[in-house]
Coordinates of C-alpha atoms in Angstrom, one line a residue:
M1 CA 11.4 11.2 -17.7
S2 CA 13.5 13.4 -15.4
F3 CA 13.0 13.4 -11.7
D4 CA 12.2 17.1 -10.8
R5 CA 12.3 16.9 -7.0
Q6 CA 11.2 20.5 -6.5
K7 CA 8.1 20.0 -8.7
L8 CA 7.3 16.7 -7.1
S9 CA 7.6 18.2 -3.6
T10 CA 5.0 20.8 -4.6
I11 CA 2.6 18.1 -5.9
L12 CA 3.1 16.2 -2.6
S13 CA 2.6 19.1 -0.3
D14 CA -0.4 20.3 -2.2
G15 CA -1.9 16.8 -2.1
I16 CA -1.5 16.2 1.6
Q17 CA -2.9 19.6 2.3
T18 CA -6.0 18.8 0.2
M19 CA -6.3 15.5 2.0
S20 CA -6.0 17.3 5.4
L21 CA -2.9 15.1 6.3
V22 CA -0.2 16.5 8.6
L23 CA 3.3 15.3 7.6
S24 CA 6.7 16.6 8.9
D25 CA 9.3 17.8 6.5
E26 CA 11.3 14.6 7.2
Q27 CA 8.3 12.4 6.3
Q28 CA 7.8 14.4 3.0
N29 CA 11.5 14.0 2.2
L30 CA 11.4 10.3 2.9
L31 CA 8.4 9.9 0.5
L32 CA 10.4 11.8 -2.2
D33 CA 13.4 9.6 -1.5
Y34 CA 11.3 6.5 -1.9
L35 CA 9.8 7.7 -5.2
E36 CA 13.2 8.6 -6.5
R37 CA 14.4 5.0 -5.7
I38 CA 11.4 3.6 -7.6
H39 CA 12.2 5.8 -10.5
K40 CA 15.9 4.7 -10.6
W41 CA 15.2 1.0 -10.1
N42 CA 12.3 1.1 -12.6
K43 CA 14.7 1.6 -15.5
A44 CA 16.4 -1.8 -14.9
F45 CA 13.8 -3.8 -13.0
N46 CA 10.4 -2.7 -14.2
L47 CA 8.9 -2.3 -10.7
T48 CA 5.8 -0.4 -12.0
S49 CA 4.2 0.3 -15.3
V50 CA 3.9 4.0 -14.4
R51 CA 7.0 5.7 -15.8
D52 CA 6.4 9.4 -15.3
P53 CA 7.4 10.5 -11.7
E54 CA 4.6 13.1 -11.6
Q55 CA 2.1 10.3 -12.3
M56 CA 3.8 8.1 -9.8
M57 CA 3.4 10.7 -7.2
V58 CA -0.4 10.8 -7.7
K59 CA -1.1 7.1 -8.6
H60 CA 1.3 5.6 -6.1
I61 CA 2.2 8.0 -3.2
L62 CA -1.0 10.1 -2.8
D63 CA -3.2 7.1 -3.6
S64 CA -1.4 5.2 -0.8
L65 CA -1.6 8.1 1.7
A66 CA -5.4 8.4 1.3
V67 CA -5.7 5.2 3.4
A68 CA -3.7 6.6 6.3
P69 CA -6.6 8.1 8.3
F70 CA -8.4 4.7 8.3
L71 CA -5.6 2.7 9.9
T72 CA -6.7 2.1 13.5
D73 CA -4.7 -1.1 14.2
K74 CA -1.0 -1.8 14.8
R75 CA 0.1 -4.8 12.7
Y76 CA -0.7 -4.9 9.0
I77 CA 0.2 -7.2 6.1
D78 CA 0.3 -5.6 2.6
V79 CA -0.4 -8.5 0.2
G80 CA 0.8 -8.2 -3.5
T81 CA 2.6 -5.1 -2.4
G82 CA 4.7 -4.8 -5.6
P83 CA 7.5 -2.3 -4.8
G84 CA 5.9 -1.5 -1.5
L85 CA 2.5 0.1 -2.2
P86 CA 0.7 1.2 -0.2
G87 CA 2.8 -0.3 2.6
I88 CA 6.0 1.9 2.5
P89 CA 4.3 5.3 2.1
L90 CA 2.0 4.3 5.0
A91 CA 4.9 3.1 7.1
I92 CA 6.6 6.5 6.6
V93 CA 3.5 8.5 7.7
C94 CA 2.5 6.0 10.4
P95 CA 5.7 5.2 12.3
D96 CA 3.7 3.7 15.2
K97 CA 2.4 0.9 13.0
H98 CA 4.2 -2.1 11.5
F99 CA 3.8 -3.4 7.9
T100 CA 4.8 -6.8 6.6
L101 CA 5.2 -6.4 2.8
L102 CA 4.5 -9.5 0.9
D103 CA 5.3 -10.1 -2.8
S104 CA 6.2 -13.2 -4.8
L105 CA 8.8 -11.5 -7.0
G106 CA 12.4 -11.5 -5.7
K107 CA 13.4 -8.2 -7.5
R108 CA 10.6 -6.3 -5.7
V109 CA 11.5 -7.7 -2.3
R110 CA 15.2 -6.9 -2.9
F111 CA 14.1 -3.3 -3.8
M112 CA 12.0 -3.0 -0.6
K113 CA 14.8 -4.4 1.6
Q114 CA 17.2 -1.9 0.0
C115 CA 14.7 0.9 0.8
A116 CA 14.4 -0.3 4.4
F117 CA 18.2 -0.3 4.8
E118 CA 19.0 3.0 3.1
M119 CA 16.0 4.9 4.5
K120 CA 16.2 3.4 8.0
L121 CA 12.6 2.2 7.9
T122 CA 12.4 -0.1 11.0
N123 CA 8.6 -0.7 10.8
I124 CA 8.6 -2.6 7.6
N125 CA 9.4 -6.3 6.9
P126 CA 9.6 -7.3 3.2
I127 CA 9.0 -11.0 2.6
Q128 CA 9.1 -13.0 -0.6
S129 CA 6.3 -15.5 -0.6
R130 CA 3.0 -16.4 -2.3
V131 CA 0.2 -15.3 0.0
E132 CA -1.3 -18.7 0.4
E133 CA 2.1 -20.1 1.5
H134 CA 2.9 -17.4 4.1
V135 CA 2.3 -18.6 7.6
P136 CA 2.7 -15.8 10.2
A137 CA 4.1 -16.5 13.7
Q138 CA 1.2 -14.5 15.0
Y139 CA -2.0 -13.2 13.4
Y140 CA -2.0 -9.7 11.8
D141 CA -4.6 -7.1 12.8
A142 CA -5.5 -6.5 9.2
V143 CA -4.8 -7.4 5.6
L144 CA -4.2 -4.5 3.2
S145 CA -4.5 -4.9 -0.6
R146 CA -4.3 -2.6 -3.5
A147 CA -5.1 -3.9 -7.0
F148 CA -4.3 -7.4 -5.7
A149 CA -7.4 -9.6 -6.6
S150 CA -11.1 -9.7 -6.5
L151 CA -12.6 -9.4 -3.0
K152 CA -13.7 -13.0 -3.0
D153 CA -10.2 -14.2 -4.0
M154 CA -8.5 -11.8 -1.5
L155 CA -10.7 -13.2 1.4
H156 CA -10.1 -16.8 0.3
W157 CA -6.3 -16.4 0.0
C158 CA -5.8 -14.2 3.1
E159 CA -8.3 -15.6 5.5
H160 CA -5.5 -17.5 7.4
L161 CA -3.6 -14.3 8.1
V162 CA -6.0 -12.8 10.7
D163 CA -8.1 -14.2 13.6
T164 CA -11.8 -13.7 14.0
Q165 CA -11.3 -10.0 14.9
G166 CA -9.1 -9.3 11.9
K167 CA -10.0 -7.0 9.1
F168 CA -9.5 -6.8 5.3
L169 CA -8.9 -3.4 3.8
A170 CA -9.2 -3.4 0.0
L171 CA -8.4 -0.4 -2.2
K172 CA -10.6 -0.4 -5.3
G173 CA -11.4 1.9 -8.1
Q174 CA -15.1 2.3 -8.9
Y175 CA -17.6 0.9 -6.3
P176 CA -17.3 -2.9 -7.1
T177 CA -21.0 -3.9 -6.8
D178 CA -20.4 -7.3 -8.4
E179 CA -17.4 -8.1 -6.2
I180 CA -19.4 -7.1 -3.1
A181 CA -22.3 -9.3 -4.1
A182 CA -19.8 -12.3 -4.3
I183 CA -18.4 -11.9 -0.8
P184 CA -18.9 -15.3 1.0
E185 CA -21.5 -15.4 3.8
S186 CA -18.8 -15.9 6.4
F187 CA -17.7 -12.3 5.8
T188 CA -19.4 -8.9 6.3
L189 CA -18.8 -5.6 4.5
E190 CA -18.2 -3.3 7.4
S191 CA -17.8 -0.1 5.5
S192 CA -17.1 1.5 2.1
V193 CA -15.5 4.9 1.9
E194 CA -14.9 7.0 -1.2
L195 CA -11.4 8.4 -1.0
L196 CA -10.2 11.7 -2.3
V197 CA -6.9 11.4 -4.2
P198 CA -5.9 14.8 -5.6
G199 CA -5.0 14.6 -9.3
L200 CA -6.3 11.0 -9.7
E201 CA -8.7 10.4 -12.5
G202 CA -11.6 8.1 -11.7
E203 CA -13.0 6.9 -8.4
R204 CA -11.3 5.4 -5.4
H205 CA -13.0 3.3 -2.7
L206 CA -11.7 1.7 0.5
L207 CA -13.7 -1.3 1.5
T208 CA -13.4 -2.8 5.0
V209 CA -14.5 -6.5 5.4
Q210 CA -14.6 -8.5 8.6
K211 CA -15.2 -12.2 9.4
S212 CA -18.8 -12.6 10.4

């Protein structure tokens, strides 16, 4: 699969226009730089099962960016981030926010650190740890997760990362009726928003949960 930067740039600019996002040329170039790095590293390190750069643009970059309008806090932790999704695209488009990127696999964390260094991303902090073993120096405002675990498991494993005001933002596919029914009584589903991700087949929902 070749990396056609011109074509990918068009998919990106069309996508952000459809989503009514406003990104500078520099931000769009950084997103393309990041995708190009995933594409290169993927050959040796298998960072993501998606191989086609055009599919990556939709399933990874645009899918991550769809969350941007809903980020109202300052300090986030992206759990089970993989190669930095959705955290790195969100860090690029939300330079005023800070993202801790947590993954248990060393190769992914090395990749993210390399991205931070080469792309001069000062608002990300990649950390190698299992989520239940990560003890933050101060609470995060919110926990982000994308394809990480069921809602119940996410809340169980991540509860210690936020205080009573903290939120949990979970990116899901179809509306997860069964998962929502299994949310413990000590938590409340605050909102569910269906996201528009241009070019993505299937549904996308962002669920926001808070401690009761």
